[in-house]
Coordinates of C-alpha atoms in Angstrom, one line a residue:
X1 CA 0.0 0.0 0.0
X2 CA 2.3 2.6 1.1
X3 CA 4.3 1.8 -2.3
X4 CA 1.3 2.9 -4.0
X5 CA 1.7 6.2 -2.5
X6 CA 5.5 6.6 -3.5
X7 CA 4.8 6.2 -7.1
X8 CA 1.9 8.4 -7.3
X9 CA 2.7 11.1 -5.4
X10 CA 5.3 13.0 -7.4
X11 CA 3.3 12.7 -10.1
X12 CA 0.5 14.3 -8.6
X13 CA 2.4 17.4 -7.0
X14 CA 4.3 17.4 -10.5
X15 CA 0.8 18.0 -12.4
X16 CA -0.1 20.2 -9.2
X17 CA 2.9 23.0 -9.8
X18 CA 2.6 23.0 -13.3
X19 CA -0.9 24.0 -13.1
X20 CA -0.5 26.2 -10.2
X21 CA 2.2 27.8 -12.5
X22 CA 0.0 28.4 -15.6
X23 CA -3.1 29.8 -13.2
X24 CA -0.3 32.5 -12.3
X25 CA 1.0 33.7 -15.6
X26 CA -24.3 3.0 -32.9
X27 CA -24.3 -0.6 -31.5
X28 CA -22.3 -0.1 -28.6
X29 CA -21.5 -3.9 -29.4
X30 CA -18.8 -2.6 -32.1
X31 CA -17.3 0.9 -30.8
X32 CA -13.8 1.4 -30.7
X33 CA -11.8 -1.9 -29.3
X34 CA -8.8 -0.1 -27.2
X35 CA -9.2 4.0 -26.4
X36 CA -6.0 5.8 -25.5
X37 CA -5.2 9.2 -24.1
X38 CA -2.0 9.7 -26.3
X39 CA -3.6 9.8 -28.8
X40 CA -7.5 9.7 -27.8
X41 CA -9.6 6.9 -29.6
X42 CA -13.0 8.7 -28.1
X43 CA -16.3 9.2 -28.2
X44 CA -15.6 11.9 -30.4
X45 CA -14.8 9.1 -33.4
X46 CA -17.6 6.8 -32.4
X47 CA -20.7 6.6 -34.3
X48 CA -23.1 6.9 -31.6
X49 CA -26.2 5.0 -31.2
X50 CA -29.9 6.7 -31.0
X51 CA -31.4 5.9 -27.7
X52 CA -34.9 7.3 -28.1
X53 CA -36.0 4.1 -29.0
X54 CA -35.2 2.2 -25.7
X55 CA -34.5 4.9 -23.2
X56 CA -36.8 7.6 -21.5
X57 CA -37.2 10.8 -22.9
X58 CA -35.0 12.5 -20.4
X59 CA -32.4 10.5 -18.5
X60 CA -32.3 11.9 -15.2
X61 CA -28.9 11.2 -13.2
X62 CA -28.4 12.5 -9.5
X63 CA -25.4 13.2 -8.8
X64 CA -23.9 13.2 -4.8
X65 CA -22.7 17.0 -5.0
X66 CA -22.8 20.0 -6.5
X67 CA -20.8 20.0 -10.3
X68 CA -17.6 19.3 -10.0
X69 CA -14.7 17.7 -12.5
X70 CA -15.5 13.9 -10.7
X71 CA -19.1 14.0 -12.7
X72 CA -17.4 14.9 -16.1
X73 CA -18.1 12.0 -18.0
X74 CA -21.7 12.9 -17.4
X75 CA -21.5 16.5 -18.4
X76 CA -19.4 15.3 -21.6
X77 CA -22.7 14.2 -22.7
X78 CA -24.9 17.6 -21.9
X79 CA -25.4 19.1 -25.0
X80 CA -24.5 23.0 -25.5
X81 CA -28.5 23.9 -25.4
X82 CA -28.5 23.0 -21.9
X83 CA -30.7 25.2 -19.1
X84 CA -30.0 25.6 -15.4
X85 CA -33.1 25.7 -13.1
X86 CA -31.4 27.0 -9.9
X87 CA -33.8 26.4 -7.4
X88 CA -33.7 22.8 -8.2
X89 CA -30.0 22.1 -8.7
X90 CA -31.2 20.0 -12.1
X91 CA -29.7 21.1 -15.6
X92 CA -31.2 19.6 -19.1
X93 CA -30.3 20.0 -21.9
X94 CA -30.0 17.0 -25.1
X95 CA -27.9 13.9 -24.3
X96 CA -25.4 14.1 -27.2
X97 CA -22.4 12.3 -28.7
X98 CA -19.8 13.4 -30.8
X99 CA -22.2 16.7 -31.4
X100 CA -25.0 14.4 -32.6
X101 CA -28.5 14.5 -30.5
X102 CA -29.6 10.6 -29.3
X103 CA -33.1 11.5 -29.6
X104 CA -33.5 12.3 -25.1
X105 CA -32.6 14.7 -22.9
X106 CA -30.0 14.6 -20.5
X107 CA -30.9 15.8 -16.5
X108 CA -28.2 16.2 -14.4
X109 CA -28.8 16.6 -10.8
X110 CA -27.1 18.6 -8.0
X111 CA -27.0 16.9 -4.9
X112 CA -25.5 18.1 -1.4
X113 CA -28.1 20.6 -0.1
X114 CA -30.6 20.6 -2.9
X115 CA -31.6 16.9 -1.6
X116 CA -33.8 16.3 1.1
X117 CA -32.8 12.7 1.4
X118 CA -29.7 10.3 0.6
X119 CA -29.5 9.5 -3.2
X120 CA -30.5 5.9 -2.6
X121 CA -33.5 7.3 -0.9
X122 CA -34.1 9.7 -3.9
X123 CA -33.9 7.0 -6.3
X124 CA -36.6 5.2 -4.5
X125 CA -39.0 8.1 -4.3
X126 CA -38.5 9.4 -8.0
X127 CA -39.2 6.9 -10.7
X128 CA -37.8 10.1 -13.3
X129 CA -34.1 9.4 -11.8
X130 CA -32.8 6.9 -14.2
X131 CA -29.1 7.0 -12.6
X132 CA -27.6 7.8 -9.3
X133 CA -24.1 7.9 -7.6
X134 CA -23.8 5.3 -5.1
X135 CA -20.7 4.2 -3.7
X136 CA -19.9 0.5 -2.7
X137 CA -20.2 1.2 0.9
X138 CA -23.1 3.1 0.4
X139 CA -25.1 0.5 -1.6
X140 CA -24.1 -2.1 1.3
X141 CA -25.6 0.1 4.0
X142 CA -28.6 0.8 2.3
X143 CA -29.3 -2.3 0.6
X144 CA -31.9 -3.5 2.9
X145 CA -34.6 -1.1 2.6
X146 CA -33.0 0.6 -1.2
X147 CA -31.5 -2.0 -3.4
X148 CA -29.5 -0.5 -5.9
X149 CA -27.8 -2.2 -8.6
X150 CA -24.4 -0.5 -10.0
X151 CA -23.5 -0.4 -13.6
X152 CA -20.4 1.2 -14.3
X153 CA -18.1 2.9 -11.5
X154 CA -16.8 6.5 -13.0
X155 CA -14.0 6.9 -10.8
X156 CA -11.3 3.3 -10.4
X157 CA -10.4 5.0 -7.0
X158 CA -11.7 7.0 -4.4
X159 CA -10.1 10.2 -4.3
X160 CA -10.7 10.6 -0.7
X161 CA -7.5 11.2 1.3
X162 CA -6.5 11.8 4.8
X163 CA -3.9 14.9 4.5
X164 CA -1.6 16.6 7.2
X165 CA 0.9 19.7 7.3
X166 CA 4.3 18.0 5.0
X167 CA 6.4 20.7 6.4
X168 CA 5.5 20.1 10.2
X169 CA 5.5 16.3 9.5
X170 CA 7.8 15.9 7.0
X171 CA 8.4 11.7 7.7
X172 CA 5.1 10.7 7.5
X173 CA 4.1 9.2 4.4
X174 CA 0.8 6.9 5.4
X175 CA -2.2 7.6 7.5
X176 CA -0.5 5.1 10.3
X177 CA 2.6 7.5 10.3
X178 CA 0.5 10.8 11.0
X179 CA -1.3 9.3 13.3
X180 CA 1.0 8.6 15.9
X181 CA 2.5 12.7 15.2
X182 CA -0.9 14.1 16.0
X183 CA -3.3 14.5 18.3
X184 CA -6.4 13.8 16.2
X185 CA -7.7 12.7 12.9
X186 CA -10.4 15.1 11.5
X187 CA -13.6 13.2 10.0
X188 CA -17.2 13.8 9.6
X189 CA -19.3 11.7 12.2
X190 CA -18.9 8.4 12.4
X191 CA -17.3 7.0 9.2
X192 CA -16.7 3.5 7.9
X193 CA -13.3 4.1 6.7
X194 CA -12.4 5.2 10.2
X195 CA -14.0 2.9 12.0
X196 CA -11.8 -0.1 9.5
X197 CA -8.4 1.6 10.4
X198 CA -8.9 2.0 14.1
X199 CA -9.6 -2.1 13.6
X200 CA -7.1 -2.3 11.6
X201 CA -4.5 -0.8 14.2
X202 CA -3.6 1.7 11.7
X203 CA -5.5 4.8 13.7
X204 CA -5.4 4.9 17.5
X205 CA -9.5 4.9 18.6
X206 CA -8.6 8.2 20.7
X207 CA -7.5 10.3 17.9
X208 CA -10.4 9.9 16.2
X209 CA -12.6 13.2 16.0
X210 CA -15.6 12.9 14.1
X211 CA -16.5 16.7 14.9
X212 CA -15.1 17.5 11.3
X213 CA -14.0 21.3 11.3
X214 CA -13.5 22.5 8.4
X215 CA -11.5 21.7 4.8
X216 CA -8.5 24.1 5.2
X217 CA -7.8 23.3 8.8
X218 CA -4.4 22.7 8.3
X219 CA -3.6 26.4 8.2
X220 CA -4.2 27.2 11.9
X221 CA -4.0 23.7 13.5
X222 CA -1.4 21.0 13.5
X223 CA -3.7 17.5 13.1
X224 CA -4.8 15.4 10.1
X225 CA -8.0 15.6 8.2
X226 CA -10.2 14.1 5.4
X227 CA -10.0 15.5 2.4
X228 CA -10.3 14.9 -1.4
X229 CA -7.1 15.3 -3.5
X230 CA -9.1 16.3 -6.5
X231 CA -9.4 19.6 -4.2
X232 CA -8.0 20.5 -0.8
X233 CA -3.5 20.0 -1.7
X234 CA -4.5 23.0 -4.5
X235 CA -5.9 24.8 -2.1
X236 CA -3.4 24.7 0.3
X237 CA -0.9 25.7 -2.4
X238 CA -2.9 28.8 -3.5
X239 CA -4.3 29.6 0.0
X240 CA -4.2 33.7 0.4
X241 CA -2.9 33.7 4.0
X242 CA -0.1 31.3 3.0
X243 CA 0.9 27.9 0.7
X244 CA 1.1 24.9 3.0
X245 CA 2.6 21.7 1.5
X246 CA 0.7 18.7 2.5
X247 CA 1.3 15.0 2.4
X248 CA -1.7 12.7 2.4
X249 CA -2.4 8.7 1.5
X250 CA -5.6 7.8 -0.2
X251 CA -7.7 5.7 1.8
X252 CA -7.6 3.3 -1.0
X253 CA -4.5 3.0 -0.8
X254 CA -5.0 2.4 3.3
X255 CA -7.6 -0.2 2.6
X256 CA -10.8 0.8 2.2
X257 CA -11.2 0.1 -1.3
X258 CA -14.8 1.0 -2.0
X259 CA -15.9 2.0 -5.3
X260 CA -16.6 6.1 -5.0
X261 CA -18.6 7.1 -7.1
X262 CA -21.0 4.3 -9.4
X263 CA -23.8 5.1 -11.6
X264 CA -26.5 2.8 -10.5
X265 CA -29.8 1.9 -10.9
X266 CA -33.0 1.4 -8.5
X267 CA -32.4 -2.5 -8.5
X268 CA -36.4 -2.9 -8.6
X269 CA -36.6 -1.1 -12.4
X270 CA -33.8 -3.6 -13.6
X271 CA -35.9 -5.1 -16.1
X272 CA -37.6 -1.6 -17.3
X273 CA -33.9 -0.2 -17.9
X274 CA -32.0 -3.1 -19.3
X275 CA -32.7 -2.4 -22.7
X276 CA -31.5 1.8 -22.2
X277 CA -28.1 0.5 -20.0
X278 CA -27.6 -2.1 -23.0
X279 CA -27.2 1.4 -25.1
X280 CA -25.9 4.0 -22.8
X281 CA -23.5 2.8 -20.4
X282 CA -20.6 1.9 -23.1
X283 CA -21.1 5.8 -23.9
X284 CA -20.7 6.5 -20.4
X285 CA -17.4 4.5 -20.3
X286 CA -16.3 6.8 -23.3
X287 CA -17.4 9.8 -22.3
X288 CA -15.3 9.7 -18.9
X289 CA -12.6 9.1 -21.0
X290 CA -13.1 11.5 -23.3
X291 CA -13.3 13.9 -20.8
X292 CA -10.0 13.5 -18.9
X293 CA -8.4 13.2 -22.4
X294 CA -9.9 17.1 -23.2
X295 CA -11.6 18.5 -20.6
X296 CA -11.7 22.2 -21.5
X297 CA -14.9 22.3 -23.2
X298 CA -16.8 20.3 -20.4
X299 CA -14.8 22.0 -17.6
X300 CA -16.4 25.5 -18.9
X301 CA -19.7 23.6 -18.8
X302 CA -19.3 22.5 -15.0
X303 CA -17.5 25.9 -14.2
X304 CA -20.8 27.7 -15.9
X305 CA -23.8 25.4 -14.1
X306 CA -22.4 26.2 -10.9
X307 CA -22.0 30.0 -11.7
X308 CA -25.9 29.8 -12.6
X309 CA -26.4 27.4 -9.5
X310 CA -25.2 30.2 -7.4
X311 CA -24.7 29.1 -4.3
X312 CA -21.8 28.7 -2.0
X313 CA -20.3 26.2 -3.9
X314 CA -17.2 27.4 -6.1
X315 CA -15.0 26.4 -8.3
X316 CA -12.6 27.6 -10.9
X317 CA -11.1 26.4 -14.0
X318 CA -7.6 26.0 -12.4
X319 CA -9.0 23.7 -9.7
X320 CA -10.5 21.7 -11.8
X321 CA -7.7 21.6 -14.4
X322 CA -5.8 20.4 -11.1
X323 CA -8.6 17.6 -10.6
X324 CA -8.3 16.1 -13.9
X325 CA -4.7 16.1 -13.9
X326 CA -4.8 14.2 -10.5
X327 CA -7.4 11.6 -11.6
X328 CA -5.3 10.9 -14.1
X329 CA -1.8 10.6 -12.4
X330 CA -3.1 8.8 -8.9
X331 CA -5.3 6.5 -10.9
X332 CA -8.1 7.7 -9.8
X333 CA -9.8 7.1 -13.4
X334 CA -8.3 4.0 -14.8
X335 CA -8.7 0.4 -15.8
X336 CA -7.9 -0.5 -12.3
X337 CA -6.9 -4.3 -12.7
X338 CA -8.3 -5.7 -15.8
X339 CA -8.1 -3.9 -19.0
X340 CA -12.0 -3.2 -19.3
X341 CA -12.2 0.3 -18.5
X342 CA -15.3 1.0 -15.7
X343 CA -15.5 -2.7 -14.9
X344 CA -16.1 -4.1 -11.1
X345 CA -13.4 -6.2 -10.1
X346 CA -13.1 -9.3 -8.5
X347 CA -11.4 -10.2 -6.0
X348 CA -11.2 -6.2 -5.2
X349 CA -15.2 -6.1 -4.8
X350 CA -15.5 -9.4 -2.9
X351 CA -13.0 -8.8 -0.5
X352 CA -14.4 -4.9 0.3
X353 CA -17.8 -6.8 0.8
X354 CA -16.2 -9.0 3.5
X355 CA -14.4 -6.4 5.1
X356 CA -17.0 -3.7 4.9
X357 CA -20.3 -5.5 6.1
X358 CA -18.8 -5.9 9.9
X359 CA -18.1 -2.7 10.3
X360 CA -21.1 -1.2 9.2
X361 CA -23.4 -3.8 11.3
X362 CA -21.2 -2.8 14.1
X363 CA -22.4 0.8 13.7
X364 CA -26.1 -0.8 14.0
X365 CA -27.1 -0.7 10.3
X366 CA -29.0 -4.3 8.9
X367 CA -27.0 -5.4 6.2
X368 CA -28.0 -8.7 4.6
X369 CA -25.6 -11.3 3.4
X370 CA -24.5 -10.1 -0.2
X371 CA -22.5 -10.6 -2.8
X372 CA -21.0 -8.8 -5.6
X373 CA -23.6 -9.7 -8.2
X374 CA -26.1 -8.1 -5.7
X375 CA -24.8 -5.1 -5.9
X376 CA -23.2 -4.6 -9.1
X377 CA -22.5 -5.9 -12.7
X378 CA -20.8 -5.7 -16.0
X379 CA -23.6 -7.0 -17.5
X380 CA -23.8 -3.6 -19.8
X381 CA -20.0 -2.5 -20.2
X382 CA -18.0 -2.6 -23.6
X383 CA -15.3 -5.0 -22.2
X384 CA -12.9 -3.8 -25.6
X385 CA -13.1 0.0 -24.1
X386 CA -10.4 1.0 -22.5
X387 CA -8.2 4.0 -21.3
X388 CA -4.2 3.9 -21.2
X389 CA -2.1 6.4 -20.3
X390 CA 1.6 7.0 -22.0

């Protein structure tokens, strides 16, 4: 594990500076068989096919935040003729590929504080959301009330991290280091990951503090926090009251190797959607990957909703240039294992299933015996896409 760190990192501080440097000065049986980054096989040279003929009118996906670069592969698809409704969080526009309209409408839709309830939840109550993020973990938890099926994960990784001043601690290189250098770990509530290191002897059980204060802590106090490293090591760096360097291990690479961020279905409407996902979820896997090969266009989308969105929630082009950069270099969007790009992996899925489930029926939740086909499948993936990097 902590190898994993070593080769990524100085990739991902390399793409970090050199960004923080430029900010200052048709059957989806037969689409392409390998796509590259160097140079991009993409959706952009795949003849798309139509979906109105097997799909709703408007595929509606919720997404767990507000627009950010992690959802790109889903804005790749949102047509230019797109409208924001603000006091819903949803934009629509046509569901497009390689400039050509499929024949429905693409809704993509905000989450964080424009949901009244978990995704899970929301997919359950709404029969119009045709797709929602759901996370391995998450799918376990819920799975007894909200079954949810996942069909292609976006994300290989999680690009959650825990992260601690590099200059005050400049030894530590894994979440076990920092935690015997500070006084506390940083979380929000009670979370799995947490719970499975302080098991796992990595984090002593006292230096846990799930009273989570804020994402730039580092600046004023000297403990670890969670973090994403799609966001908080280029804020550090650009921080107004002073750059601090930070060090940080994925919690991937610690153990807790959840998939982040899946698109998944309301398990119950399998049957109704198998005929869309048998159509749309190879363009998925090509639009993610034809986003992180050019993300300009769709970055000035995101960076555009969220203006009209206007609420708290910020972003600029350099941050998310920063993102894509460091999906790409920490493998957060990637193969993973096998060469099928977006695939669930076995024995990675099977073994998170064994090691999660305690842990969340410790924190009182009713999770039933499952397995991977429960809560996921390939059934609808191109196996011959693929992304590799030079």
């Amino acid at each position: 594990m902590g190898s994993h760190l070593t080769r990524r990192r100085p990739l991902v501080l390399a793409a970090l500076l050199a960004i923080v440097a430029a900010a200052c000065g048709d059957d989806t049986s037969n689409v392409a068989s390998t796509t590259t980054l160097s140079p991009a096989t993409t959706i952009a040279e795949v003849q798309p096919p139509l979906l109105a003929d097997v799909c709703p009118s408007t595929i509606v996906v919720q997404t767990d935040w507000y627009p950010q670069a992690e959802h790109g592969g889903i804005y790749e698809m949102l047509g230019a003729d797109y409208v924001v409704d603000a006091t819903r969080g949803a934009t629509r526009g046509s569901l497009q590929v390689n400039g050509v309209d499929t024949g429905v409408d693409l809704e993509i839709r905000a989450g964080g504080p424009f949901l009244e309830s978990p995704v899970v939840t929301e997919m359950f109550l709404d029969d119009d959301i045709t797709l929602g993020y759901v996370g391995t973990d998450v799918a376990l938890s819920r799975y007894a009330e909200t079954p949810t099926l996942a069909v292609f994960n976006a994300l290989s990784v999680n690009p959650q991290v825990i992260l601690w001043n590099a200059d005050t601690h400049p030894t530590a290189k894994t979440i076990a280091d920092i935690a015997k250098e500070v006084d506390a770990i940083s979380v929000f509530g009670d979370r799995p990951f947490m719970r499975f290191f302080v098991a796992e002897g990595q984090v002593p059980a006292d230096k846990v503090d799930g009273n989570y204060k804020g994402s730039l802590m580092l600046a004023t106090d000297d403990v670890a926090h969670q973090g994403f490293v799609t966001s908080e090591p280029f804020r550090y760096l650009t921080l107004e009251s002073g750059q601090v360097n930070v060090g940080w291990q994925l919690i991937h690479d610690a153990g807790w190797t959840s998939y982040p961020q899946n698109l998944a279905i309301n398990k119950l409407r399998y049957d109704e959607l198998r005929g869309c996902l048998t159509r749309l979820v190879p363009l998925m896997q090509l639009a993610q990957i034809d986003f992180v090969a050019d993300p300009q266009r769709t970055v000035a989308t995101i960076l555009d909703v969220v203006k009209q969105l206007d609420a708290s929630w910020t972003q600029t082009a350099e941050l998310a240039e920063y993102a894509v950069a460091t999906m790409l270099s920490a493998g957060i969007v990637a193969n993973g294992d096998t060469a099928t790009f977006g695939d669930f992996e076995s024995p990675r899925i099977d073994d998170f299933i064994e090691r999660a489930v305690p842990i969340l029926r410790e924190q009182g939740l009713e999770i039933p015996d499952v397995s991977r086909d429960d809560i996921a499948t390939n059934e609808f993936l191109d196996v011959a896409i693929s992304i590799s990097q030079p």
